[in-house]
């Protein structure tokens, strides 16, 4: 089956076409036909596509909304220009898998999108006002462009964390606020954690119950997850993705009393303070330069920029704190797993984060760590009690596989 995987944002649409079915899933032989992104939807949009041979193409088109962008993409894919022999017409696209950010307490696994499921996703808008409305737009765009018969599946960022125990997901605020408004920790990056936990099992030839790791997803958004016995046991992001680690533009943990203090001192509304913590904080806020770790490391190397150094130090310190806390909370783990743009590519950040874990039985193999750039592998020295791995994430692959499994009624454990 040719599955189109969609991730729709406020003015962007990321897409991948993946050929997969039960046999290919079992043989780990799925085929990625192309990936791409439409940016600046609403005006003169930029469409970037990368085919399986690695060749990139950049196009521009006037695309007023997400349905127009989707229509443009699928017609391009089906045209001779794309060179994708598996998709000769729109009818060769068999199902659509969507990344949906928030599934609340209702969605504990991926689901075929029916009217009822759509209503459920709508009911989570309150919890993810920045994300779910865009995901819904993507779903409606598919109905618009392909018609109501096209099978669609929603894969939720929160679903993997449905196993969190109460002591991890409840905040210590009056309990009735949880009952009234479902204020609790949901956790995010769940599809990524599910994927890296699965790859880790394969790498070590472990079963799910043998999987005890602290995983760090370090990209623009950053989070940590304690995965015990193959399930999510604790995670750093909370009711929204703002809590936890230092991120590109998000502060992560702060004393909540700071919010009203900033509001009063700066004459801002609470909403504006939340925006400040979401968009102007993190690496960007501390460095005053950029939210981009690679650029920050460049500034440090070229100009010995003091605040770039500070931003990186705070970033690594927070990550170390979470690893230590999770190791304690889960009663130890066998490995730390790095993923996400920073986790997969920056050996120096990995080394800084892993500093000082000798007490837990971890020492990095410098050579292996340096070589593991964007590729899967162990980076700790042989025989460590606590190992370390780099496992590039592939959320889209998991979304494509879940789409197939949901449609065929096959189990797809989160
Ligand atoms: P997103 O969370 O948007 O999917 P990514 O997972 O692609 O983002 O991560 C983006 C981050 O990864 C950026 O901060 C970028 O600088 C960082 N990054 C990518 N490659 C490197 C590298 N070689 N060294 C350091 N940071 C890197």
Short mmCIF file of C-alpha atoms in Angstrom, two decimals, residues 21-410:
data_model
loop_
_atom_site.label_atom_id
_atom_site.label_comp_id
_atom_site.label_asym_id
_atom_site.label_seq_id
_atom_site.Cartn_x
_atom_site.Cartn_y
_atom_site.Cartn_z
CA UNK A 21 2.18 -3.54 4.08
CA UNK A 22 2.16 -6.31 6.72
CA UNK A 23 4.81 -8.33 4.93
CA UNK A 24 7.14 -5.36 4.57
CA UNK A 25 6.55 -4.37 8.21
CA UNK A 26 7.52 -7.87 9.36
CA UNK A 27 10.62 -7.83 7.16
CA UNK A 28 11.48 -4.21 8.09
CA UNK A 29 11.41 -3.56 4.34
CA UNK A 30 9.16 -0.49 4.00
CA UNK A 31 10.10 1.82 1.14
CA UNK A 32 10.19 5.61 1.40
CA UNK A 33 9.20 7.02 -1.97
CA UNK A 34 9.56 10.69 -1.15
CA UNK A 35 9.46 13.29 1.56
CA UNK A 36 8.80 16.99 1.41
CA UNK A 37 7.30 20.11 2.81
CA UNK A 38 5.11 22.97 1.66
CA UNK A 39 5.96 26.19 3.47
CA UNK A 40 4.31 29.61 3.53
CA UNK A 41 0.87 28.30 2.63
CA UNK A 42 -1.49 31.24 2.15
CA UNK A 43 0.72 33.06 -0.33
CA UNK A 44 3.52 32.20 -2.71
CA UNK A 45 4.32 28.80 -1.21
CA UNK A 46 7.63 26.97 -1.42
CA UNK A 47 7.43 23.24 -2.04
CA UNK A 48 10.53 21.17 -1.33
CA UNK A 49 10.61 17.49 -2.23
CA UNK A 50 13.30 14.91 -1.76
CA UNK A 51 13.03 11.68 -3.70
CA UNK A 52 14.30 8.31 -2.57
CA UNK A 53 17.50 8.79 -4.61
CA UNK A 54 18.24 11.83 -2.42
CA UNK A 55 17.66 14.38 -5.21
CA UNK A 56 15.96 17.54 -4.01
CA UNK A 57 13.62 19.73 -5.98
CA UNK A 58 12.28 23.14 -5.05
CA UNK A 59 9.08 24.51 -6.57
CA UNK A 60 6.97 27.57 -5.97
CA UNK A 61 3.22 27.86 -6.37
CA UNK A 62 0.48 30.15 -5.22
CA UNK A 63 -1.35 27.99 -2.64
CA UNK A 64 -4.05 29.70 -0.61
CA UNK A 65 -4.78 26.99 1.98
CA UNK A 66 -4.02 23.42 3.09
CA UNK A 67 -6.44 21.74 0.60
CA UNK A 68 -4.76 23.68 -2.23
CA UNK A 69 -1.33 22.59 -0.95
CA UNK A 70 -2.43 18.95 -0.66
CA UNK A 71 -3.97 19.02 -4.12
CA UNK A 72 -0.74 20.44 -5.53
CA UNK A 73 1.38 17.80 -3.80
CA UNK A 74 -0.62 14.75 -4.88
CA UNK A 75 -0.91 15.94 -8.47
CA UNK A 76 2.84 16.50 -8.58
CA UNK A 77 3.48 13.05 -7.07
CA UNK A 78 1.23 11.39 -9.67
CA UNK A 79 2.80 13.32 -12.55
CA UNK A 80 5.74 12.11 -14.65
CA UNK A 81 7.89 14.84 -13.10
CA UNK A 82 8.05 13.06 -9.77
CA UNK A 83 9.51 9.92 -11.35
CA UNK A 84 7.72 7.81 -8.71
CA UNK A 85 6.71 4.75 -10.68
CA UNK A 86 4.56 3.31 -7.85
CA UNK A 87 2.18 6.29 -7.97
CA UNK A 88 0.89 6.91 -11.48
CA UNK A 89 -2.41 8.43 -10.49
CA UNK A 90 -4.12 9.75 -7.37
CA UNK A 91 -5.87 6.36 -7.14
CA UNK A 92 -2.48 4.80 -6.33
CA UNK A 93 -2.51 6.54 -2.95
CA UNK A 94 -4.29 4.06 -0.70
CA UNK A 95 -4.55 5.69 2.71
CA UNK A 96 -3.49 8.74 4.69
CA UNK A 97 -1.79 8.76 8.09
CA UNK A 98 -1.87 11.95 10.15
CA UNK A 99 0.32 13.10 12.97
CA UNK A 100 -2.07 14.45 15.59
CA UNK A 101 -0.45 16.19 18.53
CA UNK A 102 -2.96 15.79 21.35
CA UNK A 103 -5.20 12.80 21.93
CA UNK A 104 -6.08 13.70 25.53
CA UNK A 105 -7.15 10.81 27.73
CA UNK A 106 -9.45 9.47 25.05
CA UNK A 107 -6.93 8.20 22.50
CA UNK A 108 -4.54 5.61 23.86
CA UNK A 109 -3.65 4.26 20.43
CA UNK A 110 -3.88 5.16 16.75
CA UNK A 111 -7.40 5.28 15.32
CA UNK A 112 -9.19 5.20 11.99
CA UNK A 113 -10.70 8.65 11.55
CA UNK A 114 -14.49 8.51 11.70
CA UNK A 115 -16.80 11.43 12.46
CA UNK A 116 -16.71 10.37 16.09
CA UNK A 117 -12.90 10.27 16.20
CA UNK A 118 -12.80 13.68 14.54
CA UNK A 119 -15.10 14.99 17.29
CA UNK A 120 -12.75 13.48 19.86
CA UNK A 121 -9.77 15.27 18.29
CA UNK A 122 -11.80 18.48 18.29
CA UNK A 123 -12.55 18.02 21.98
CA UNK A 124 -8.79 18.06 22.66
CA UNK A 125 -8.38 21.52 21.07
CA UNK A 126 -8.62 23.09 24.51
CA UNK A 127 -5.52 21.12 25.55
CA UNK A 128 -3.53 21.88 22.38
CA UNK A 129 -4.91 25.10 20.89
CA UNK A 130 -1.77 25.66 18.83
CA UNK A 131 -1.60 22.21 17.26
CA UNK A 132 -4.85 20.26 17.05
CA UNK A 133 -6.73 22.82 14.91
CA UNK A 134 -4.03 22.51 12.23
CA UNK A 135 -4.12 18.71 12.39
CA UNK A 136 -7.90 18.86 11.92
CA UNK A 137 -7.43 21.14 8.91
CA UNK A 138 -5.21 18.45 7.39
CA UNK A 139 -7.86 15.77 7.95
CA UNK A 140 -10.60 17.92 6.44
CA UNK A 141 -8.35 18.79 3.51
CA UNK A 142 -8.02 15.08 2.70
CA UNK A 143 -11.82 14.71 2.73
CA UNK A 144 -12.00 17.72 0.45
CA UNK A 145 -9.39 16.59 -2.02
CA UNK A 146 -9.83 12.77 -2.02
CA UNK A 147 -13.50 12.51 -1.03
CA UNK A 148 -14.97 10.85 2.10
CA UNK A 149 -13.99 7.28 1.16
CA UNK A 150 -10.23 7.74 1.52
CA UNK A 151 -9.19 5.87 4.70
CA UNK A 152 -7.48 8.15 7.20
CA UNK A 153 -5.73 7.23 10.43
CA UNK A 154 -4.72 9.50 13.32
CA UNK A 155 -1.50 8.73 15.18
CA UNK A 156 -1.22 10.68 18.41
CA UNK A 157 1.94 12.18 19.96
CA UNK A 158 0.45 11.57 23.38
CA UNK A 159 -0.69 7.94 22.92
CA UNK A 160 2.56 6.21 23.94
CA UNK A 161 2.38 7.96 27.30
CA UNK A 162 -1.07 6.60 28.15
CA UNK A 163 0.71 4.04 30.33
CA UNK A 164 2.09 6.71 32.68
CA UNK A 165 1.25 5.81 36.27
CA UNK A 166 -0.82 8.25 38.34
CA UNK A 167 2.14 9.37 40.41
CA UNK A 168 3.85 10.50 37.20
CA UNK A 169 0.93 12.11 35.40
CA UNK A 170 -0.82 13.96 38.22
CA UNK A 171 0.30 17.42 39.28
CA UNK A 172 0.19 18.22 42.98
CA UNK A 173 -2.60 20.75 42.59
CA UNK A 174 -6.13 20.36 43.98
CA UNK A 175 -7.39 17.04 42.65
CA UNK A 176 -10.75 18.45 41.59
CA UNK A 177 -8.92 20.50 38.93
CA UNK A 178 -7.83 17.25 37.34
CA UNK A 179 -11.38 15.90 37.54
CA UNK A 180 -12.91 19.11 36.22
CA UNK A 181 -10.48 20.01 33.46
CA UNK A 182 -8.25 16.96 32.96
CA UNK A 183 -5.21 19.01 33.96
CA UNK A 184 -2.44 16.42 34.03
CA UNK A 185 0.79 15.43 32.34
CA UNK A 186 0.12 13.91 28.91
CA UNK A 187 3.62 13.91 27.44
CA UNK A 188 4.57 14.33 23.78
CA UNK A 189 7.05 12.95 21.21
CA UNK A 190 5.30 9.63 21.92
CA UNK A 191 5.55 8.32 18.36
CA UNK A 192 9.26 9.07 18.40
CA UNK A 193 9.76 7.27 21.72
CA UNK A 194 7.75 4.31 20.53
CA UNK A 195 9.93 4.08 17.44
CA UNK A 196 13.29 4.35 19.22
CA UNK A 197 12.19 1.86 21.88
CA UNK A 198 11.27 -0.56 19.09
CA UNK A 199 14.62 -0.06 17.30
CA UNK A 200 16.45 -0.48 20.61
CA UNK A 201 14.72 -3.82 21.17
CA UNK A 202 15.76 -4.94 17.70
CA UNK A 203 19.36 -3.78 18.18
CA UNK A 204 19.76 -5.64 21.45
CA UNK A 205 17.53 -8.55 20.58
CA UNK A 206 15.39 -7.71 23.62
CA UNK A 207 11.71 -8.25 24.23
CA UNK A 208 9.46 -5.33 25.12
CA UNK A 209 9.50 -6.11 28.88
CA UNK A 210 13.31 -6.08 28.78
CA UNK A 211 13.33 -2.51 27.49
CA UNK A 212 14.47 -0.17 30.26
CA UNK A 213 15.86 3.08 28.91
CA UNK A 214 15.96 6.82 29.40
CA UNK A 215 15.33 8.29 25.95
CA UNK A 216 16.09 11.89 25.05
CA UNK A 217 14.39 13.46 22.04
CA UNK A 218 16.47 16.58 21.41
CA UNK A 219 15.27 18.59 18.42
CA UNK A 220 13.65 22.01 18.29
CA UNK A 221 11.34 20.64 20.93
CA UNK A 222 13.16 18.58 23.55
CA UNK A 223 11.92 16.00 26.01
CA UNK A 224 13.01 12.98 28.01
CA UNK A 225 11.15 9.75 28.68
CA UNK A 226 11.68 7.00 31.23
CA UNK A 227 10.68 3.80 29.43
CA UNK A 228 10.33 0.91 31.86
CA UNK A 229 9.41 -2.57 30.73
CA UNK A 230 8.76 -1.15 27.25
CA UNK A 231 6.17 1.38 28.40
CA UNK A 232 6.30 5.05 29.24
CA UNK A 233 6.85 5.41 32.97
CA UNK A 234 7.56 9.13 33.18
CA UNK A 235 8.22 11.97 30.79
CA UNK A 236 9.35 15.59 30.98
CA UNK A 237 6.70 17.34 28.88
CA UNK A 238 3.42 17.96 30.65
CA UNK A 239 -0.08 19.07 29.80
CA UNK A 240 1.55 21.03 26.98
CA UNK A 241 5.00 20.69 25.38
CA UNK A 242 6.28 23.65 27.44
CA UNK A 243 7.42 21.73 30.51
CA UNK A 244 10.72 19.96 31.10
CA UNK A 245 13.97 20.33 29.19
CA UNK A 246 15.40 23.53 27.74
CA UNK A 247 14.34 23.72 24.07
CA UNK A 248 15.02 25.91 21.03
CA UNK A 249 12.58 28.64 22.05
CA UNK A 250 10.78 27.07 25.05
CA UNK A 251 11.94 27.56 28.62
CA UNK A 252 11.03 24.12 29.91
CA UNK A 253 10.66 24.03 33.71
CA UNK A 254 10.33 27.35 35.50
CA UNK A 255 8.96 28.28 38.89
CA UNK A 256 5.26 28.88 38.07
CA UNK A 257 5.28 31.95 40.32
CA UNK A 258 7.48 33.63 37.72
CA UNK A 259 4.53 33.93 35.35
CA UNK A 260 2.55 36.49 37.31
CA UNK A 261 5.77 38.23 38.39
CA UNK A 262 6.79 38.79 34.76
CA UNK A 263 3.23 39.79 33.88
CA UNK A 264 3.19 42.52 36.54
CA UNK A 265 6.74 43.76 35.99
CA UNK A 266 6.53 43.82 32.18
CA UNK A 267 2.86 44.81 31.89
CA UNK A 268 1.99 41.66 29.97
CA UNK A 269 -1.12 39.48 29.98
CA UNK A 270 -0.75 35.86 31.14
CA UNK A 271 -1.21 34.81 27.53
CA UNK A 272 1.65 37.03 26.48
CA UNK A 273 3.87 35.59 29.21
CA UNK A 274 3.03 32.09 28.00
CA UNK A 275 4.02 33.14 24.49
CA UNK A 276 7.28 34.53 25.89
CA UNK A 277 8.01 31.17 27.52
CA UNK A 278 7.07 29.28 24.35
CA UNK A 279 8.64 31.44 21.67
CA UNK A 280 11.32 33.71 23.13
CA UNK A 281 12.97 31.54 25.74
CA UNK A 282 15.14 28.41 25.75
CA UNK A 283 18.37 28.52 23.73
CA UNK A 284 17.14 31.64 21.95
CA UNK A 285 16.24 33.46 25.15
CA UNK A 286 19.51 32.76 26.93
CA UNK A 287 21.84 33.30 23.99
CA UNK A 288 19.93 36.21 22.48
CA UNK A 289 21.19 34.82 19.18
CA UNK A 290 19.37 31.80 17.88
CA UNK A 291 17.24 28.77 18.72
CA UNK A 292 19.41 26.62 16.48
CA UNK A 293 21.92 24.45 18.35
CA UNK A 294 24.23 24.08 15.36
CA UNK A 295 24.48 27.85 14.89
CA UNK A 296 25.01 28.27 18.63
CA UNK A 297 27.88 25.80 18.60
CA UNK A 298 29.35 27.69 15.63
CA UNK A 299 29.16 30.98 17.55
CA UNK A 300 30.91 29.39 20.49
CA UNK A 301 33.66 27.91 18.34
CA UNK A 302 34.22 31.03 16.20
CA UNK A 303 33.69 33.86 18.70
CA UNK A 304 33.78 32.19 22.11
CA UNK A 305 30.37 33.81 22.69
CA UNK A 306 29.70 33.79 26.44
CA UNK A 307 25.94 33.55 26.24
CA UNK A 308 26.07 30.86 23.58
CA UNK A 309 28.24 28.89 26.02
CA UNK A 310 25.81 29.57 28.84
CA UNK A 311 22.80 28.45 26.77
CA UNK A 312 24.53 25.17 25.92
CA UNK A 313 25.59 24.65 29.53
CA UNK A 314 22.06 25.18 30.85
CA UNK A 315 20.68 22.91 28.13
CA UNK A 316 23.04 20.06 29.06
CA UNK A 317 22.68 20.58 32.81
CA UNK A 318 18.87 20.28 32.60
CA UNK A 319 19.15 17.13 30.47
CA UNK A 320 21.55 15.56 33.00
CA UNK A 321 19.18 16.40 35.84
CA UNK A 322 16.31 14.65 34.11
CA UNK A 323 18.37 11.57 33.31
CA UNK A 324 19.40 11.31 36.96
CA UNK A 325 15.86 11.83 38.17
CA UNK A 326 14.44 9.24 35.79
CA UNK A 327 17.14 6.70 36.64
CA UNK A 328 16.19 7.10 40.29
CA UNK A 329 12.43 7.04 39.68
CA UNK A 330 12.53 3.93 37.48
CA UNK A 331 15.04 2.06 39.63
CA UNK A 332 17.87 2.16 37.07
CA UNK A 333 17.99 1.56 33.33
CA UNK A 334 20.16 -0.30 30.83
CA UNK A 335 20.73 2.53 28.39
CA UNK A 336 20.36 6.20 27.50
CA UNK A 337 19.08 6.66 23.96
CA UNK A 338 19.61 9.89 22.01
CA UNK A 339 17.37 10.96 19.14
CA UNK A 340 16.10 14.15 17.38
CA UNK A 341 18.21 16.60 15.34
CA UNK A 342 20.58 17.45 18.20
CA UNK A 343 20.62 13.97 19.76
CA UNK A 344 21.33 12.28 16.43
CA UNK A 345 23.93 14.71 15.12
CA UNK A 346 25.84 16.41 17.91
CA UNK A 347 28.48 14.21 19.49
CA UNK A 348 29.68 17.12 21.63
CA UNK A 349 26.26 17.72 23.20
CA UNK A 350 25.88 13.98 23.82
CA UNK A 351 29.30 13.91 25.48
CA UNK A 352 28.45 16.93 27.68
CA UNK A 353 25.17 15.38 28.75
CA UNK A 354 26.77 12.03 29.54
CA UNK A 355 29.54 13.64 31.64
CA UNK A 356 29.41 12.61 35.26
CA UNK A 357 27.41 9.42 34.87
CA UNK A 358 30.32 7.16 35.80
CA UNK A 359 28.51 6.53 39.11
CA UNK A 360 25.69 4.97 37.11
CA UNK A 361 28.09 2.82 35.09
CA UNK A 362 28.28 4.89 31.90
CA UNK A 363 31.37 5.94 30.00
CA UNK A 364 31.29 6.96 26.36
CA UNK A 365 33.50 5.49 23.65
CA UNK A 366 34.81 8.76 22.19
CA UNK A 367 35.44 7.32 18.79
CA UNK A 368 32.08 5.64 18.45
CA UNK A 369 30.36 8.78 19.71
CA UNK A 370 32.12 10.96 17.12
CA UNK A 371 31.28 8.56 14.32
CA UNK A 372 27.60 8.16 15.21
CA UNK A 373 26.29 11.16 13.27
CA UNK A 374 22.79 10.62 11.97
CA UNK A 375 23.18 6.89 12.23
CA UNK A 376 22.15 4.14 14.59
CA UNK A 377 24.67 2.67 16.98
CA UNK A 378 26.08 2.19 20.44
CA UNK A 379 28.29 5.04 21.69
CA UNK A 380 29.27 3.76 25.14
CA UNK A 381 32.42 1.80 25.93
CA UNK A 382 32.17 -1.97 25.93
CA UNK A 383 30.73 -3.62 29.02
CA UNK A 384 29.16 -0.51 30.57
CA UNK A 385 26.44 -1.15 33.15
CA UNK A 386 24.60 1.83 31.64
CA UNK A 387 25.01 1.93 27.85
CA UNK A 388 24.33 4.83 25.47
CA UNK A 389 22.90 4.67 21.96
CA UNK A 390 22.08 6.96 19.08
CA UNK A 391 18.88 5.94 17.33
CA UNK A 392 17.60 8.29 14.60
CA UNK A 393 13.87 8.64 14.99
CA UNK A 394 11.37 7.93 12.22
CA UNK A 395 7.93 9.03 13.30
CA UNK A 396 6.62 8.98 9.73
CA UNK A 397 7.50 5.33 9.29
CA UNK A 398 5.58 4.44 12.42
CA UNK A 399 2.62 6.54 11.27
CA UNK A 400 2.61 4.73 7.91
CA UNK A 401 2.82 1.34 9.64
CA UNK A 402 0.02 2.19 12.09
CA UNK A 403 -2.10 3.37 9.17
CA UNK A 404 -1.74 -0.01 7.47
CA UNK A 405 -2.31 -1.93 10.72
CA UNK A 406 -5.39 0.09 11.66
CA UNK A 407 -6.95 -0.36 8.25
CA UNK A 408 -6.29 -4.10 8.23
CA UNK A 409 -7.45 -4.49 11.84
CA UNK A 410 -4.01 -5.73 12.93
#
